[in-house]
Amino acid sequence: MPGTFDVLPPESRRWEALLATFARLVASAGYGLLITPTFEELSVFQRVGESTDVVRKEMYDFVDKGDRHIALRPEVTASAVRAFVQHHPTTPWKVWYAGSNFRYEKPQAGRYREFHQVGIEAFGSADPDLDVEVVALGWEYYAALGLQQVELLVNSLGDGVCRPPYRALLLQFLAERRDQLCLEHRARLEDNPLRALDCKKPECRKATADAPRQIDHLCEPCSLHLARTRAGLDALGIPYRIETGLVRGLDYYTRTTFEYAGLALDSAQNALGGGGRYDGLVGEMGGPDTPGIGFALGLERILLALDAEGVETGAALPALDAFVVDFAGGDAARDLTATLRAAGLRADRAFDGRSPKSQFKSADRSGAAMALVVGPDEAAAGAVAIKDLREGAPQVTVPRADVVDEVRRRVGR
Ligand code: AMP
């Protein structure tokens, strides 16, 4: 299928590393795992962005056998808000997720129809220090993966008080220059004038160069919010650039919006991830007025950035400790792997009574630190020969009862 892909071992070790690193990081900041359905009623997504491409053009929607109008999720924030409204958990409610999203886009490098994100959402606090926490967690994630060429872009989109007058001002400015905009933004000006600001086409860039910016038209509370957020990022030593054209692709953002750009990537596809505040969204989706903020980070883009920066991931993940090679009937392979695994060691074996040569080949290929060899001599003596597969240390034979301790000693666990 165009725009989709399989991930097989050993390539999937990189994905394991991405997920494990994220889970560890956000758990350390008090976020709990949220799992929501991959599909929702279409209206869940329609409410979050009727004027956006994601909702208007790219949604995988269909009518199911029960005549419900369903959509595969194009993003997770809407589902998280739906879950928050449905279950009314106590706040602050801090959750993380990992999973697939679906958008009917033109497939190309870094752009797929089924793609994967990790993300967090935090509900119930309007404190700008929460903005700092959220932005910092994304930043730390990229750093933990070894990415160095990441730029953090920050903007404020104002709120229900200062956005409407700013929007009117911007619309007036752009309407006077409508014929200088790209065709798409000419047609959609009234729907969402802000989108013209982050259009990448040269004609829009030129026409909007002197356009009024929200950041210069913030009300006092929004202005203070931004100042405190910036002070927090400074205090944590996180570098960022204010990007007044950053409006993001979804309608619901208020105040802080941010994006992480991968500077090693081609600029058309360099958004590694992004997010922002959505203080009005829970209310709009039928819940009690509750502020929220979150981000979503694309895993495919992260892998591209890791490749572009030449960073190895996944290598740090634990490989097998031992591979049992048994050519004395198979009982040792069966029993020894079970014993090793029960002791918390990572062990594998061959099946089908293969030849010693073929079993050694599998052992080498498995990446295990050592082979535990049981031939007829070892079986008769109740012993196991240990063959180092990495450093080439001399082979030793130990009594069967000492194998677990010896493997532990060698792998340092
Ligand atoms: P968004 O939900 O549009 O804010 O996107 C958040 C992140 O998800 C982006 O920065 C990308 O890294 C990633 N992303 C969005 N759309 C796609 C796609 N079609 N294919 C791959 N990654 C995507």
Short mmCIF file of C-alpha atoms and ligand atoms in Angstrom, two decimals:
data_model
loop_
_atom_site.label_atom_id
_atom_site.label_comp_id
_atom_site.label_asym_id
_atom_site.label_seq_id
_atom_site.Cartn_x
_atom_site.Cartn_y
_atom_site.Cartn_z
CA MET A 1 0.00 0.00 0.00
CA PRO A 2 1.42 3.43 -0.88
CA GLY A 3 2.50 5.46 2.11
CA THR A 4 2.78 2.48 4.48
CA PHE A 5 5.68 0.22 5.42
CA ASP A 6 6.74 -2.77 7.48
CA VAL A 7 9.49 -2.69 10.08
CA LEU A 8 11.31 -5.97 10.60
CA PRO A 9 14.02 -7.00 13.03
CA PRO A 10 16.78 -5.95 13.34
CA GLU A 11 15.65 -2.52 11.99
CA SER A 12 12.84 -2.60 14.55
CA ARG A 13 15.42 -2.40 17.34
CA ARG A 14 15.68 1.29 16.52
CA TRP A 15 11.93 1.62 17.01
CA GLU A 16 12.18 -0.22 20.32
CA ALA A 17 14.87 2.23 21.38
CA LEU A 18 12.71 5.24 20.37
CA LEU A 19 9.75 3.94 22.33
CA ALA A 20 11.69 2.79 25.39
CA THR A 21 13.59 6.08 25.65
CA PHE A 22 10.35 8.05 25.42
CA ALA A 23 8.49 5.91 27.95
CA ARG A 24 11.33 6.23 30.44
CA LEU A 25 11.64 9.99 29.99
CA VAL A 26 7.98 10.94 30.35
CA ALA A 27 7.33 8.45 33.16
CA SER A 28 10.09 10.22 35.07
CA ALA A 29 8.02 13.42 34.80
CA GLY A 30 4.76 11.87 36.03
CA TYR A 31 3.01 11.08 32.73
CA GLY A 32 0.94 7.89 32.55
CA LEU A 33 0.27 5.84 29.42
CA LEU A 34 -3.00 6.62 27.60
CA ILE A 35 -4.42 4.18 25.06
CA THR A 36 -7.34 5.29 22.90
CA PRO A 37 -8.99 3.66 19.89
CA THR A 38 -7.38 4.05 16.49
CA PHE A 39 -10.73 5.18 15.10
CA GLU A 40 -13.32 7.56 16.48
CA GLU A 41 -16.56 9.10 15.31
CA LEU A 42 -15.71 11.54 12.55
CA SER A 43 -17.12 14.42 14.60
CA VAL A 44 -14.35 14.04 17.19
CA PHE A 45 -11.82 15.16 14.61
CA GLN A 46 -14.07 17.59 12.78
CA ARG A 47 -14.42 19.65 15.91
CA VAL A 48 -10.69 20.21 16.17
CA GLY A 49 -9.99 21.67 12.80
CA GLU A 50 -12.63 22.19 10.18
CA SER A 51 -10.51 24.66 8.27
CA THR A 52 -7.37 22.51 8.22
CA ASP A 53 -6.00 20.23 5.51
CA VAL A 54 -5.68 17.41 8.01
CA VAL A 55 -9.44 17.36 8.51
CA ARG A 56 -10.75 18.68 5.18
CA LYS A 57 -8.63 16.72 2.75
CA GLU A 58 -6.55 14.08 4.46
CA MET A 59 -8.93 12.16 6.67
CA TYR A 60 -9.44 8.42 6.24
CA ASP A 61 -13.17 8.37 6.93
CA PHE A 62 -15.78 5.79 6.10
CA VAL A 63 -19.24 4.59 7.03
CA ASP A 64 -19.10 1.34 8.99
CA LYS A 65 -21.54 -1.58 8.86
CA GLY A 66 -23.58 0.04 11.63
CA ASP A 67 -23.96 3.26 9.58
CA ARG A 68 -21.61 5.22 11.82
CA HIS A 69 -19.40 7.79 10.19
CA ILE A 70 -15.92 6.82 11.40
CA ALA A 71 -12.41 8.21 10.87
CA LEU A 72 -8.99 6.73 11.48
CA ARG A 73 -7.26 9.19 13.77
CA PRO A 74 -5.13 11.80 11.99
CA GLU A 75 -3.63 12.81 15.36
CA VAL A 76 -4.10 11.90 19.02
CA THR A 77 -4.87 15.19 20.79
CA ALA A 78 -8.54 15.08 19.74
CA SER A 79 -8.87 11.52 21.02
CA ALA A 80 -7.18 12.46 24.30
CA VAL A 81 -9.58 15.37 24.76
CA ARG A 82 -12.53 13.09 23.95
CA ALA A 83 -11.27 10.62 26.57
CA PHE A 84 -10.78 13.41 29.11
CA VAL A 85 -14.32 14.69 28.58
CA GLN A 86 -15.76 11.18 28.74
CA HIS A 87 -13.95 9.98 31.88
CA HIS A 88 -13.44 13.32 33.72
CA PRO A 89 -10.26 12.28 35.51
CA THR A 90 -8.93 14.50 38.30
CA THR A 91 -6.55 17.19 37.14
CA PRO A 92 -3.76 17.75 36.53
CA TRP A 93 -4.05 14.83 34.13
CA LYS A 94 -0.74 14.08 32.49
CA VAL A 95 -0.66 11.33 29.86
CA TRP A 96 1.59 10.03 27.11
CA TYR A 97 0.87 7.93 24.05
CA ALA A 98 2.54 6.16 21.18
CA GLY A 99 0.85 4.92 18.04
CA SER A 100 -0.21 5.21 14.42
CA ASN A 101 -1.94 8.11 12.76
CA PHE A 102 -3.45 8.23 9.29
CA ARG A 103 -3.47 11.02 6.76
CA TYR A 104 -4.22 10.77 3.07
CA GLU A 105 -1.19 12.73 1.91
CA LYS A 106 1.06 12.36 -1.10
CA PRO A 107 3.64 9.81 0.05
CA GLN A 108 7.26 10.96 -0.11
CA ALA A 109 10.37 10.80 2.06
CA GLY A 110 9.29 11.69 5.60
CA ARG A 111 5.60 11.74 4.68
CA TYR A 112 3.50 8.61 4.95
CA ARG A 113 -0.19 7.74 5.04
CA GLU A 114 0.20 5.71 8.19
CA PHE A 115 2.84 7.28 10.40
CA HIS A 116 3.79 7.04 14.04
CA GLN A 117 4.00 9.54 16.83
CA VAL A 118 4.84 9.66 20.49
CA GLY A 119 3.36 12.49 22.48
CA ILE A 120 2.16 13.88 25.76
CA GLU A 121 -0.88 15.87 26.84
CA ALA A 122 -1.33 17.69 30.15
CA PHE A 123 -4.78 18.89 31.18
CA GLY A 124 -5.91 21.17 33.98
CA SER A 125 -3.25 23.84 34.37
CA ALA A 126 -2.72 27.17 32.66
CA ASP A 127 0.58 27.69 34.47
CA PRO A 128 3.31 28.72 32.01
CA ASP A 129 5.72 26.56 33.98
CA LEU A 130 3.78 23.61 32.56
CA ASP A 131 4.53 24.96 29.07
CA VAL A 132 8.18 24.91 30.06
CA GLU A 133 7.92 21.32 31.33
CA VAL A 134 6.26 20.12 28.13
CA VAL A 135 8.59 21.94 25.74
CA ALA A 136 11.60 20.77 27.76
CA LEU A 137 10.51 17.12 27.66
CA GLY A 138 10.43 17.12 23.86
CA TRP A 139 13.81 18.81 23.78
CA GLU A 140 15.28 16.29 26.23
CA TYR A 141 13.90 13.41 24.20
CA TYR A 142 15.80 14.44 21.09
CA ALA A 143 18.91 14.99 23.20
CA ALA A 144 18.53 11.56 24.84
CA LEU A 145 18.43 9.97 21.37
CA GLY A 146 21.67 11.71 20.48
CA LEU A 147 20.26 14.31 18.06
CA GLN A 148 22.21 17.53 18.13
CA GLN A 149 20.92 19.52 15.19
CA VAL A 150 17.50 20.38 16.53
CA GLU A 151 16.14 23.91 16.63
CA LEU A 152 13.28 24.85 18.92
CA LEU A 153 10.86 27.43 17.49
CA VAL A 154 8.41 29.15 19.80
CA ASN A 155 5.48 31.48 19.16
CA SER A 156 2.35 32.67 20.91
CA LEU A 157 -1.02 32.58 19.15
CA GLY A 158 -2.84 34.59 21.80
CA ASP A 159 -6.19 33.64 23.27
CA GLY A 160 -9.92 34.31 22.90
CA VAL A 161 -9.33 37.92 23.91
CA CYS A 162 -6.46 39.02 21.68
CA ARG A 163 -6.68 36.57 18.76
CA PRO A 164 -9.99 37.77 17.20
CA PRO A 165 -8.91 41.43 16.85
CA TYR A 166 -5.50 40.30 15.57
CA ARG A 167 -7.13 37.94 13.09
CA ALA A 168 -9.28 40.79 11.76
CA LEU A 169 -6.18 42.97 11.40
CA LEU A 170 -4.31 40.23 9.57
CA LEU A 171 -7.25 39.48 7.32
CA GLN A 172 -7.50 43.12 6.34
CA PHE A 173 -3.77 43.23 5.60
CA LEU A 174 -3.87 40.06 3.50
CA ALA A 175 -7.11 40.91 1.72
CA GLU A 176 -5.39 44.01 0.35
CA ARG A 177 -2.66 41.73 -1.05
CA ARG A 178 -4.82 38.77 -1.98
CA ASP A 179 -3.53 38.54 -5.54
CA GLN A 180 0.06 38.27 -4.29
CA LEU A 181 -0.67 35.13 -2.26
CA CYS A 182 -0.36 31.58 -3.57
CA LEU A 183 -3.54 30.19 -5.14
CA GLU A 184 -4.41 28.02 -2.17
CA HIS A 185 -4.18 30.79 0.38
CA ARG A 186 -6.00 33.24 -1.86
CA ALA A 187 -8.97 30.90 -1.88
CA ARG A 188 -8.82 30.10 1.82
CA LEU A 189 -8.03 33.50 3.20
CA GLU A 190 -11.27 34.02 5.10
CA ASP A 191 -11.25 30.46 6.47
CA ASN A 192 -7.89 30.68 8.12
CA PRO A 193 -5.78 33.77 7.38
CA LEU A 194 -3.07 32.67 9.83
CA ARG A 195 -2.07 29.75 7.63
CA ALA A 196 -0.71 32.11 4.97
CA LEU A 197 1.93 33.13 7.51
CA ASP A 198 3.64 29.76 7.53
CA CYS A 199 3.12 28.96 3.86
CA LYS A 200 6.46 27.90 2.40
CA LYS A 201 5.74 29.24 -1.13
CA PRO A 202 7.88 32.24 -2.12
CA GLU A 203 4.88 34.37 -3.16
CA CYS A 204 3.22 33.97 0.26
CA ARG A 205 6.52 34.55 2.05
CA LYS A 206 6.98 37.80 0.18
CA ALA A 207 3.40 38.99 0.57
CA THR A 208 3.37 38.29 4.32
CA ALA A 209 6.87 39.58 5.13
CA ASP A 210 5.50 42.75 6.72
CA ALA A 211 2.21 41.28 7.94
CA PRO A 212 1.20 42.06 11.52
CA ARG A 213 2.21 39.31 13.93
CA GLN A 214 0.19 37.98 16.84
CA ILE A 215 3.15 38.29 19.15
CA ASP A 216 3.02 42.09 18.77
CA HIS A 217 -0.69 42.10 19.56
CA LEU A 218 -0.98 39.98 22.69
CA CYS A 219 -3.24 40.96 25.57
CA GLU A 220 -1.51 41.41 28.90
CA PRO A 221 -2.19 37.93 30.34
CA CYS A 222 -0.91 36.29 27.12
CA SER A 223 2.11 38.54 27.13
CA LEU A 224 2.93 37.63 30.75
CA HIS A 225 2.39 33.96 29.94
CA LEU A 226 4.90 34.14 27.12
CA ALA A 227 7.42 36.03 29.25
CA ARG A 228 7.25 33.44 32.03
CA THR A 229 7.56 30.59 29.50
CA ARG A 230 10.62 32.19 27.95
CA ALA A 231 12.16 32.81 31.36
CA GLY A 232 11.65 29.13 32.20
CA LEU A 233 13.33 27.93 29.01
CA ASP A 234 16.22 30.31 29.70
CA ALA A 235 16.50 29.02 33.27
CA LEU A 236 16.71 25.43 32.03
CA GLY A 237 19.30 26.40 29.44
CA ILE A 238 17.11 25.39 26.49
CA PRO A 239 17.89 27.51 23.43
CA TYR A 240 14.98 28.58 21.22
CA ARG A 241 14.12 31.05 18.54
CA ILE A 242 10.92 33.09 18.46
CA GLU A 243 9.27 32.34 15.10
CA THR A 244 6.36 34.71 14.64
CA GLY A 245 5.10 32.85 11.57
CA LEU A 246 4.69 29.55 13.38
CA VAL A 247 0.94 28.84 13.42
CA ARG A 248 0.90 25.01 13.11
CA GLY A 249 -1.53 22.97 11.09
CA LEU A 250 -4.42 22.53 13.50
CA ASP A 251 -6.98 25.12 14.56
CA TYR A 252 -7.10 24.62 18.26
CA TYR A 253 -3.88 26.17 19.49
CA THR A 254 -3.84 29.10 21.91
CA ARG A 255 -0.89 30.92 23.46
CA THR A 256 2.31 28.85 23.35
CA THR A 257 2.95 26.97 20.11
CA PHE A 258 6.25 25.34 19.32
CA GLU A 259 8.00 23.16 16.83
CA TYR A 260 11.26 21.23 16.78
CA ALA A 261 13.02 21.51 13.44
CA GLY A 262 15.61 18.96 12.36
CA LEU A 263 18.33 21.08 10.81
CA ALA A 264 19.99 18.07 9.19
CA LEU A 265 16.82 17.38 7.18
CA ASP A 266 15.58 18.83 3.93
CA SER A 267 13.69 21.98 4.92
CA ALA A 268 10.36 20.96 3.35
CA GLN A 269 10.14 17.98 5.69
CA ASN A 270 12.14 19.16 8.66
CA ALA A 271 9.41 19.38 11.31
CA LEU A 272 10.43 16.69 13.79
CA GLY A 273 7.51 17.42 16.04
CA GLY A 274 5.50 20.17 17.60
CA GLY A 275 2.68 21.14 19.83
CA GLY A 276 1.11 23.86 21.87
CA ARG A 277 -1.57 24.96 24.26
CA TYR A 278 -5.22 24.33 23.56
CA ASP A 279 -6.98 26.07 26.42
CA GLY A 280 -10.37 26.18 24.69
CA LEU A 281 -10.52 22.67 23.25
CA VAL A 282 -11.95 20.71 26.18
CA GLY A 283 -14.77 23.28 26.47
CA GLU A 284 -15.41 23.13 22.71
CA MET A 285 -15.68 19.36 22.91
CA GLY A 286 -18.39 19.53 25.56
CA GLY A 287 -16.26 19.31 28.70
CA PRO A 288 -15.75 21.76 31.55
CA ASP A 289 -13.45 24.68 30.74
CA THR A 290 -10.02 23.08 31.17
CA PRO A 291 -6.69 24.28 29.83
CA GLY A 292 -4.38 21.82 28.11
CA ILE A 293 -1.04 21.57 26.39
CA GLY A 294 0.83 18.83 24.56
CA PHE A 295 3.11 17.80 21.74
CA ALA A 296 3.39 15.07 19.12
CA LEU A 297 6.72 13.91 17.72
CA GLY A 298 6.97 11.96 14.48
CA LEU A 299 9.05 8.80 14.74
CA GLU A 300 9.76 8.46 11.01
CA ARG A 301 11.18 11.99 10.96
CA ILE A 302 13.31 11.22 14.02
CA LEU A 303 14.78 8.19 12.25
CA LEU A 304 15.53 10.32 9.19
CA ALA A 305 17.22 12.90 11.40
CA LEU A 306 19.24 10.23 13.20
CA ASP A 307 20.41 8.94 9.82
CA ALA A 308 21.18 12.44 8.58
CA GLU A 309 23.23 13.17 11.70
CA GLY A 310 24.88 9.75 11.58
CA VAL A 311 23.68 8.74 15.05
CA GLU A 312 23.34 5.03 15.77
CA THR A 313 20.27 4.04 17.74
CA GLY A 314 19.25 0.67 18.94
CA ALA A 315 22.82 -0.54 19.30
CA ALA A 316 22.61 0.36 22.97
CA LEU A 317 19.64 -1.94 23.43
CA PRO A 318 20.45 -5.22 25.15
CA ALA A 319 21.25 -8.07 22.78
CA LEU A 320 21.02 -11.76 23.66
CA ASP A 321 23.23 -12.93 26.52
CA ALA A 322 23.54 -16.54 25.43
CA PHE A 323 22.65 -18.91 22.60
CA VAL A 324 22.38 -22.57 23.49
CA VAL A 325 23.96 -24.95 20.95
CA ASP A 326 22.85 -28.49 21.72
CA PHE A 327 23.81 -31.48 19.55
CA ALA A 328 23.20 -34.07 22.26
CA GLY A 329 19.51 -34.62 21.77
CA GLY A 330 17.91 -31.27 22.61
CA ASP A 331 17.07 -31.67 26.30
CA ALA A 332 19.78 -29.20 27.32
CA ALA A 333 18.60 -26.62 24.81
CA ARG A 334 15.06 -26.94 26.14
CA ASP A 335 15.96 -26.90 29.83
CA LEU A 336 18.90 -24.51 29.80
CA THR A 337 17.13 -21.74 27.87
CA ALA A 338 14.20 -22.03 30.30
CA THR A 339 16.57 -21.81 33.30
CA LEU A 340 18.44 -18.83 31.86
CA ARG A 341 15.25 -16.97 31.00
CA ALA A 342 13.79 -17.65 34.45
CA ALA A 343 16.96 -16.11 35.88
CA GLY A 344 16.27 -12.91 33.89
CA LEU A 345 18.90 -13.58 31.24
CA ARG A 346 18.24 -13.26 27.52
CA ALA A 347 18.65 -16.62 25.87
CA ASP A 348 17.76 -18.24 22.56
CA ARG A 349 18.39 -21.58 20.88
CA ALA A 350 18.02 -23.44 17.59
CA PHE A 351 15.30 -25.97 16.83
CA ASP A 352 14.88 -29.02 14.61
CA GLY A 353 18.04 -30.86 15.71
CA ARG A 354 20.26 -28.96 13.30
CA SER A 355 23.92 -29.75 12.73
CA PRO A 356 26.47 -28.16 15.09
CA LYS A 357 27.73 -26.04 12.19
CA SER A 358 24.31 -24.65 11.43
CA GLN A 359 23.62 -24.00 15.13
CA PHE A 360 26.89 -22.10 15.52
CA LYS A 361 25.96 -20.03 12.50
CA SER A 362 22.63 -19.13 14.13
CA ALA A 363 24.44 -18.32 17.36
CA ASP A 364 26.76 -15.92 15.53
CA ARG A 365 23.91 -14.30 13.68
CA SER A 366 21.87 -13.85 16.87
CA GLY A 367 24.33 -11.32 18.28
CA ALA A 368 24.54 -13.26 21.56
CA ALA A 369 27.52 -12.62 23.80
CA MET A 370 28.32 -16.33 24.12
CA ALA A 371 27.33 -19.79 22.98
CA LEU A 372 26.53 -22.43 25.60
CA VAL A 373 27.55 -25.67 23.97
CA VAL A 374 26.27 -29.12 24.93
CA GLY A 375 27.60 -32.00 22.82
CA PRO A 376 27.60 -35.66 23.83
CA ASP A 377 30.76 -35.21 26.02
CA GLU A 378 29.31 -32.28 27.96
CA ALA A 379 25.95 -34.03 28.29
CA ALA A 380 27.65 -37.13 29.74
CA ALA A 381 29.68 -35.01 32.18
CA GLY A 382 26.76 -32.80 33.23
CA ALA A 383 28.71 -29.81 31.96
CA VAL A 384 28.40 -26.92 29.52
CA ALA A 385 31.13 -25.43 27.33
CA ILE A 386 31.07 -21.64 27.13
CA LYS A 387 32.32 -20.12 23.91
CA ASP A 388 32.77 -16.36 23.80
CA LEU A 389 31.30 -15.00 20.55
CA ARG A 390 32.48 -11.41 20.85
CA GLU A 391 35.95 -11.10 22.30
CA GLY A 392 37.21 -14.55 21.41
CA ALA A 393 38.14 -15.47 25.00
CA PRO A 394 39.25 -19.10 25.37
CA GLN A 395 36.51 -21.68 25.70
CA VAL A 396 35.89 -23.02 29.20
CA THR A 397 33.76 -25.84 30.50
CA VAL A 398 31.71 -25.42 33.68
CA PRO A 399 29.41 -27.75 35.61
CA ARG A 400 25.79 -27.38 34.54
CA ALA A 401 24.83 -26.08 38.00
CA ASP A 402 27.21 -23.12 37.63
CA VAL A 403 26.10 -21.93 34.19
CA VAL A 404 23.69 -19.21 35.28
CA ASP A 405 26.25 -17.66 37.64
CA GLU A 406 28.95 -17.84 35.00
CA VAL A 407 26.77 -16.19 32.32
CA ARG A 408 25.79 -13.50 34.83
CA ARG A 409 29.40 -12.87 35.72
CA ARG A 410 30.37 -12.54 32.09
CA VAL A 411 27.56 -10.16 31.09
CA GLY A 412 27.88 -8.19 34.33
CA ARG A 413 24.33 -8.64 35.58
P1 AMP B 1 1.21 17.40 13.47
O1 AMP B 1 0.31 16.43 14.16
O2 AMP B 1 0.78 17.75 12.08
O3 AMP B 1 1.54 18.59 14.32
O4 AMP B 1 2.60 16.64 13.24
C1 AMP B 1 3.47 16.35 14.29
C2 AMP B 1 4.64 15.60 13.72
O5 AMP B 1 4.21 14.36 13.17
C3 AMP B 1 5.33 16.30 12.57
O6 AMP B 1 6.26 17.21 13.04
C4 AMP B 1 5.96 15.15 11.84
O7 AMP B 1 7.16 14.77 12.49
C5 AMP B 1 4.98 14.05 12.02
N1 AMP B 1 4.10 13.89 10.85
C6 AMP B 1 2.97 14.55 10.53
N2 AMP B 1 2.43 14.09 9.39
C7 AMP B 1 3.24 13.08 8.97
C8 AMP B 1 3.23 12.18 7.85
N3 AMP B 1 2.26 12.21 6.93
N4 AMP B 1 4.23 11.27 7.74
C9 AMP B 1 5.22 11.22 8.67
N5 AMP B 1 5.28 12.03 9.73
C10 AMP B 1 4.31 12.95 9.89
#
